[in-house]
mmCIF file of C-alpha atoms and ligand atoms in Angstrom:
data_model
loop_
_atom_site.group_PDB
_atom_site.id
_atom_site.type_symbol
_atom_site.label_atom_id
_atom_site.label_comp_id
_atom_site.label_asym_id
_atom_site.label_seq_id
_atom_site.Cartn_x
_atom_site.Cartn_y
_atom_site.Cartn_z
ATOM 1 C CA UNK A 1 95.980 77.239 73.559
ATOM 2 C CA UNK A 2 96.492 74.746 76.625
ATOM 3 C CA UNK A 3 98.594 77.157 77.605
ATOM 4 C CA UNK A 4 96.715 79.849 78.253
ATOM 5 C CA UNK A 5 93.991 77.936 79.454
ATOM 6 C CA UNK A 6 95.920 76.524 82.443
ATOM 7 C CA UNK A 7 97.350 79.950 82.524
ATOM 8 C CA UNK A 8 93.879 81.296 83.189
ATOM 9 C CA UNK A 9 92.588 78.356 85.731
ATOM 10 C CA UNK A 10 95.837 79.371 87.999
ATOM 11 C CA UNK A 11 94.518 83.175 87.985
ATOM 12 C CA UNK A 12 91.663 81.718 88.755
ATOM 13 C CA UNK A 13 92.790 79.637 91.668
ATOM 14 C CA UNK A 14 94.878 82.734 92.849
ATOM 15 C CA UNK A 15 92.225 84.933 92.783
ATOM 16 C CA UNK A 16 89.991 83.234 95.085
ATOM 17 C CA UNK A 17 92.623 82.377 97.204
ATOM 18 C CA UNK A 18 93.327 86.055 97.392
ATOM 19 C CA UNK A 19 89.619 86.626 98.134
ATOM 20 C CA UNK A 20 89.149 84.377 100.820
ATOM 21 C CA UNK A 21 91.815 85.689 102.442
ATOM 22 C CA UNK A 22 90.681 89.552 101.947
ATOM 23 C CA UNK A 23 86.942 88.459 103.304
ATOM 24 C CA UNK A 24 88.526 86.337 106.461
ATOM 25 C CA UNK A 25 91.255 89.621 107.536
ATOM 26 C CA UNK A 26 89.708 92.077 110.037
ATOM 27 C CA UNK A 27 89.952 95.787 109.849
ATOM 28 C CA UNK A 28 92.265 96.773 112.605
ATOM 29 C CA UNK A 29 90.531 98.399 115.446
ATOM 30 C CA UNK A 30 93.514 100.143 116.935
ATOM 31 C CA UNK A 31 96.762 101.844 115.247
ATOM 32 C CA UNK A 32 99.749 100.076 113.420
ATOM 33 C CA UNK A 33 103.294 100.255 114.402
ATOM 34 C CA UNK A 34 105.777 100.434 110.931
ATOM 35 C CA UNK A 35 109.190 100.396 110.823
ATOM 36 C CA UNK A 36 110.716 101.547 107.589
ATOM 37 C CA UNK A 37 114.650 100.011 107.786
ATOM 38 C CA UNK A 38 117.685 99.051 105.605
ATOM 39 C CA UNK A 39 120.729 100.683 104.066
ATOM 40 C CA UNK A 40 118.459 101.627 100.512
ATOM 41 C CA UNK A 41 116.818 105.093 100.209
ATOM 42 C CA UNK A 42 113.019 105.509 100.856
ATOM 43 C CA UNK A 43 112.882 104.930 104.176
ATOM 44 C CA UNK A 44 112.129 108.890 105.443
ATOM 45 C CA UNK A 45 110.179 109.551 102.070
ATOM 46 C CA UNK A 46 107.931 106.263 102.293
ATOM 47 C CA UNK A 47 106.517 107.686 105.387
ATOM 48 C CA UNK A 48 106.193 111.078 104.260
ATOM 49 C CA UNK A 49 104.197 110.003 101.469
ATOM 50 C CA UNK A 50 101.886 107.896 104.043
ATOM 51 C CA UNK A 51 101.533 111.364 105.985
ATOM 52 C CA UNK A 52 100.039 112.756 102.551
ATOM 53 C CA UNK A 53 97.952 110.162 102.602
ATOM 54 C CA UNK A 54 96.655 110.684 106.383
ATOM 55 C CA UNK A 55 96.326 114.033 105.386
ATOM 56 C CA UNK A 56 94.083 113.453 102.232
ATOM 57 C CA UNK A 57 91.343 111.849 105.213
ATOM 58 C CA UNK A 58 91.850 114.476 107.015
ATOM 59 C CA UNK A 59 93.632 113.049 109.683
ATOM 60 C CA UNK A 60 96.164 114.704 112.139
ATOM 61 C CA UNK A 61 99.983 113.716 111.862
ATOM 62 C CA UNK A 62 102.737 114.853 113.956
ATOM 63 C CA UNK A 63 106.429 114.045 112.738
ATOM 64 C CA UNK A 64 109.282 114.527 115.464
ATOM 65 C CA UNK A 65 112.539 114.167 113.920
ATOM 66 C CA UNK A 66 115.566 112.861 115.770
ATOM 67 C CA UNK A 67 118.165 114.073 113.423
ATOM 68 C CA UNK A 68 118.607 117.889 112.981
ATOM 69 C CA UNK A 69 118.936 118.472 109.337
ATOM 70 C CA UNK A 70 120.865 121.387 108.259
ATOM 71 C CA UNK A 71 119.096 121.767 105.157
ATOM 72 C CA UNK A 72 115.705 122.911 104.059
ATOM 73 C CA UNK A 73 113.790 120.225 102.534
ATOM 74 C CA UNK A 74 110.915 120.032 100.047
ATOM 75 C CA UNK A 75 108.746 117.898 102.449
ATOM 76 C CA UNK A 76 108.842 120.496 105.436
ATOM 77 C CA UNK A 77 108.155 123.336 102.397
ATOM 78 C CA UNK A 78 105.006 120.998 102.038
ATOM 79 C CA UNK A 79 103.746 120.001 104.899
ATOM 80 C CA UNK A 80 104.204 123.916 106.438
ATOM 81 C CA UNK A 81 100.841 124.275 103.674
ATOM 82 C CA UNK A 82 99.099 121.934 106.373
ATOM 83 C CA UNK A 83 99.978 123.699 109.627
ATOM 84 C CA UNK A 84 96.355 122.685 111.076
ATOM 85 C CA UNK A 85 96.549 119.323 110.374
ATOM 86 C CA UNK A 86 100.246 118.260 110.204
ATOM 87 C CA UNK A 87 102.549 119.090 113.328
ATOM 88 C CA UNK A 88 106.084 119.082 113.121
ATOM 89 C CA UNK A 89 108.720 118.659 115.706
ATOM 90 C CA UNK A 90 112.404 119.136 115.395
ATOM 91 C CA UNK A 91 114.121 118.491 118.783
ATOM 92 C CA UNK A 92 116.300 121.307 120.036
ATOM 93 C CA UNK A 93 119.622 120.869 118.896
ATOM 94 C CA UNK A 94 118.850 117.376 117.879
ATOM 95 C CA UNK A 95 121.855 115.892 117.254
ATOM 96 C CA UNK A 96 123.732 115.575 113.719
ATOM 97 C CA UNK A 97 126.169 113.128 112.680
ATOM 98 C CA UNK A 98 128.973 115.990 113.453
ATOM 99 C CA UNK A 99 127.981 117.136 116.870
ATOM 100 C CA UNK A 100 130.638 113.988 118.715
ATOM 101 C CA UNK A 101 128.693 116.280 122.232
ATOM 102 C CA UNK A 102 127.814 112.434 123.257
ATOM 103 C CA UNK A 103 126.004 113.571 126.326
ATOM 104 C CA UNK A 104 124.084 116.513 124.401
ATOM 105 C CA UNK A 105 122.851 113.863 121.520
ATOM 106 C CA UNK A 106 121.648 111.769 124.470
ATOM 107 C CA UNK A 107 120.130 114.487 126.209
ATOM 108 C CA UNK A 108 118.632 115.953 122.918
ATOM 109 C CA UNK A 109 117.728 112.605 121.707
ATOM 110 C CA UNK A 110 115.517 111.963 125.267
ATOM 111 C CA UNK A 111 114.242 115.090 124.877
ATOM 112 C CA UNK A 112 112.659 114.387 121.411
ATOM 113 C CA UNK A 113 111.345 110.917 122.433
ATOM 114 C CA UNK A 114 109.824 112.640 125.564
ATOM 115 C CA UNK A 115 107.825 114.620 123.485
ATOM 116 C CA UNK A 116 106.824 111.871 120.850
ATOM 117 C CA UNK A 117 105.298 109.826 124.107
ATOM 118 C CA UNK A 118 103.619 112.755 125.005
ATOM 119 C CA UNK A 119 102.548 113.394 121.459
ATOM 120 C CA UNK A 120 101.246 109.438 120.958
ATOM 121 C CA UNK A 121 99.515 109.495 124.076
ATOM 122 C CA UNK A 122 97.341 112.823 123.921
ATOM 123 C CA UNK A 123 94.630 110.695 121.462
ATOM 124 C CA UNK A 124 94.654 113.605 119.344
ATOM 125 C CA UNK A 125 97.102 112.204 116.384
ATOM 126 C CA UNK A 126 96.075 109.379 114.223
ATOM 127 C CA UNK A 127 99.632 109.172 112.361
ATOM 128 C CA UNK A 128 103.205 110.104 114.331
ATOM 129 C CA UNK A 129 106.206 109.688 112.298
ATOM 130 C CA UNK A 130 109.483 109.422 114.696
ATOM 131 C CA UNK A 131 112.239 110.121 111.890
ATOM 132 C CA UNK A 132 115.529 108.410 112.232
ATOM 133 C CA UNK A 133 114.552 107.171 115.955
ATOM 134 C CA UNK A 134 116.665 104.064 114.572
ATOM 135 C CA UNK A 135 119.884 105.759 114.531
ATOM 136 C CA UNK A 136 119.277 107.228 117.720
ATOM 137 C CA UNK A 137 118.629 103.636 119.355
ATOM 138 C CA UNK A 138 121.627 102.338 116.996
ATOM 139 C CA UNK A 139 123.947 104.792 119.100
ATOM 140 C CA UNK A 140 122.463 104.027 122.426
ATOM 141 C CA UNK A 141 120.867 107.111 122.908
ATOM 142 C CA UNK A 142 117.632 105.632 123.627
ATOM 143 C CA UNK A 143 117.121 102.664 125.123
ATOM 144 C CA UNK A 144 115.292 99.926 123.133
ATOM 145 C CA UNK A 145 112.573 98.795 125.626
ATOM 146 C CA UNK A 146 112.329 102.189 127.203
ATOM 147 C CA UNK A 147 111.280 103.260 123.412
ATOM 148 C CA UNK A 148 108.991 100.117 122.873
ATOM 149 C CA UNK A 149 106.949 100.758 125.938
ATOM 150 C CA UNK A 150 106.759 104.414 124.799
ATOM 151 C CA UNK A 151 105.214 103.452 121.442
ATOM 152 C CA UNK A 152 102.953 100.639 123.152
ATOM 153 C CA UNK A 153 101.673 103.576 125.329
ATOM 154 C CA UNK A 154 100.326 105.374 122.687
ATOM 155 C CA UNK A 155 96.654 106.496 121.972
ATOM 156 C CA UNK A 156 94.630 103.283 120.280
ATOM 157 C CA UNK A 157 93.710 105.786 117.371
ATOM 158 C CA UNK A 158 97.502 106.324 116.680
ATOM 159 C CA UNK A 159 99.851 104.895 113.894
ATOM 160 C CA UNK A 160 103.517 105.369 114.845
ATOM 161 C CA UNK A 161 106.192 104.542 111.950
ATOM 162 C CA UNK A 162 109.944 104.144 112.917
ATOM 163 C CA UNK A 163 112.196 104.841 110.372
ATOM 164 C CA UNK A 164 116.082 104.485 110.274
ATOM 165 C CA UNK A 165 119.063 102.152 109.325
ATOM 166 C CA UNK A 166 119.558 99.366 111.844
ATOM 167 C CA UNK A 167 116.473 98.790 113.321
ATOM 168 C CA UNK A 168 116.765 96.625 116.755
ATOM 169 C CA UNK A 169 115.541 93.539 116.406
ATOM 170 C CA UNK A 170 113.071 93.444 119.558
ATOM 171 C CA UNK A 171 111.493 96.936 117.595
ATOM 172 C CA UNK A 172 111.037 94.706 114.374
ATOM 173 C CA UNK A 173 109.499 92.034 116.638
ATOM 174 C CA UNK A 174 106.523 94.585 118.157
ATOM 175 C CA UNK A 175 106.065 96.168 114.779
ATOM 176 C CA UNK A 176 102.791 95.306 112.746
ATOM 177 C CA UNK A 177 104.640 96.219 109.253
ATOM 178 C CA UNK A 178 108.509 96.180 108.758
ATOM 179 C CA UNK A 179 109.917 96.551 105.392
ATOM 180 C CA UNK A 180 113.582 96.919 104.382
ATOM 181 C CA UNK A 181 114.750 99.220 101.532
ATOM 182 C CA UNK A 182 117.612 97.305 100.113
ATOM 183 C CA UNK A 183 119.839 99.294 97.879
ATOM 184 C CA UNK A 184 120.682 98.603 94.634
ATOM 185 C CA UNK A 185 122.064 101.015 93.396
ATOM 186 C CA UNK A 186 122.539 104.844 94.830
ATOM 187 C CA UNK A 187 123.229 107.840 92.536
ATOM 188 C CA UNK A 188 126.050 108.724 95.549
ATOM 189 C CA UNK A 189 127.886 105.715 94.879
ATOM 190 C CA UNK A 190 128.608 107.095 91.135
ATOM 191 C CA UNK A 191 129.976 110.616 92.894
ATOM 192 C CA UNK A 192 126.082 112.044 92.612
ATOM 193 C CA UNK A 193 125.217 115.008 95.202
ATOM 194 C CA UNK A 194 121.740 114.734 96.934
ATOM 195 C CA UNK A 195 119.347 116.320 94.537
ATOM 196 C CA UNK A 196 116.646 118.926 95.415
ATOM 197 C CA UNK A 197 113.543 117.185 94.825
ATOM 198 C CA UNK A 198 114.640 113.724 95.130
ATOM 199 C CA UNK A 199 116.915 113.848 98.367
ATOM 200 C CA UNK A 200 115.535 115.956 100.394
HETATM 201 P P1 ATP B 301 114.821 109.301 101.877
HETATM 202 O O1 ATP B 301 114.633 110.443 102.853
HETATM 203 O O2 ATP B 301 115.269 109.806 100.539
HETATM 204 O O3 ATP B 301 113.673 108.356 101.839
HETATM 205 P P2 ATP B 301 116.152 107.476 103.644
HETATM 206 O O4 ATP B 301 115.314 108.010 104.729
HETATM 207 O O5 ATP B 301 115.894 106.074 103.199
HETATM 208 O O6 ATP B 301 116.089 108.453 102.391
HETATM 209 P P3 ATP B 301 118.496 108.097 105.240
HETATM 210 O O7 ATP B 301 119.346 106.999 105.763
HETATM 211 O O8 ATP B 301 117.607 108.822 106.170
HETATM 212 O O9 ATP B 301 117.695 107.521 103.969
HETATM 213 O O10 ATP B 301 119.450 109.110 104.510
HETATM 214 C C1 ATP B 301 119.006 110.370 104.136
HETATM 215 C C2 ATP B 301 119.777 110.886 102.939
HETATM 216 O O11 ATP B 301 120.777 109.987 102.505
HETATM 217 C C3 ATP B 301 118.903 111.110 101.703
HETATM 218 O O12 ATP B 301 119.400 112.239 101.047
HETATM 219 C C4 ATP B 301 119.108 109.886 100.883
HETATM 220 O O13 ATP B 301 118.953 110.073 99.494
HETATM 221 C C5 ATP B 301 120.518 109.522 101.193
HETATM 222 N N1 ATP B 301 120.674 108.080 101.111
HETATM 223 C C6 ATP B 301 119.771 107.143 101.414
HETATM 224 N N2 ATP B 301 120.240 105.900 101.155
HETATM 225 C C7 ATP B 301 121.488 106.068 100.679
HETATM 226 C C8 ATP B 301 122.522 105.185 100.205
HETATM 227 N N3 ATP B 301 122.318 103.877 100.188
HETATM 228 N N4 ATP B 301 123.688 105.737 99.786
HETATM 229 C C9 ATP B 301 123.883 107.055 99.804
HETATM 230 N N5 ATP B 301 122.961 107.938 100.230
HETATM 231 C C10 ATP B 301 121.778 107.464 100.661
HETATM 232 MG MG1 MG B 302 115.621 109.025 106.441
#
């Protein structure tokens, strides 16, 4: 009976503490910058389910992606239902982890990010997703501060989210929101294929 008691006056406690701290935050009056990192999957997906939610306001979204995927995947299936609302950019050739073309990845990579400064700038997105720009910057295809001045030049409506392995450090450090998926445990470690519907 104590037990629960005490139990209770510690919700208690925690609860206004949580409350106080809700009523003293401010709503942000300009757009975040998240960086979804870490060797664990959800990194791409996590961000494609905030676009869905963007979407369901009725916002505009633009995703440029930075690595050319050879296979059709169920999010691009989805989003192509949204083609007034959801923009989506594949860069050229982009480059794959089998091109070894180092100056066309570079070229292709500065390409894309040309167009994602353009695209955060215009004032016309409120979400831009820049898929795997981490493993472009991991292979020094961007530069680090040439892409952080990019992103701090965007439109104050716009949210940009960063996602990729390896994140650099001084990206984490001008981010609002950086999480790290962490893997546990990956079906691909126990000889599982990507799955349709899960992977991609
Ligand atoms: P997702 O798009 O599923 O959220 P991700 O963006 O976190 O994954 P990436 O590094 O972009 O992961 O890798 C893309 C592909 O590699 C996906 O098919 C994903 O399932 C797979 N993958 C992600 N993490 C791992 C891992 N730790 N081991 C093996 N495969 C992985
Ligand atoms: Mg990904």
């Amino acid at each position: 009976m104590r037990d629960a008691e005490e139990h209770k006056k510690a919700m208690q406690s925690l609860q206004e503490e949580q409350k106080k701290k809700v009523k003293e935050a401010e709503h942000a009056d300009r757009g975040l910058v998240l960086v979804h990192t870490g060797n664990g999957k959800g990194k791409s997906s996590s961000a494609f389910g905030v676009a869905a939610r963007a979407l369901g306001w009725g916002n505009q979204v633009a995703v440029v992606q930075f690595i050319k995927g050879t296979w059709k995947t169920g999010e691009r299936e989805f989003f192509n239902k949204f083609p007034e609302q959801l923009h989506w950019h594949t860069m050229g050739e982009g480059f794959t982890w089998n091109t070894q073309d180092l100056d066309r990845d570079i070229a292709a990579a500065t390409a894309a990010f040309e167009k994602a400064v353009t695209i955060m700038q215009s004032g016309d997105y409120d979400l831009v997703i820049l898929d795997e720009i981490n493993i472009a910057l991991r292979y020094d295809y961007l530069d680090v501060e040439k892409v952080i001045a990019g992103v701090q030049s965007r439109d104050a409506r716009t949210s940009v989210i960063l996602t990729g392995r390896d994140a650099k450090p001084a990206l984490m450090d001008m981010a609002d929101l950086v999480s790290e998926m962490k893997e546990i445990k990956h079906p691909f470690q126990a000889g599982i294929k990507a799955k349709q519907g899960i992977d991609f």
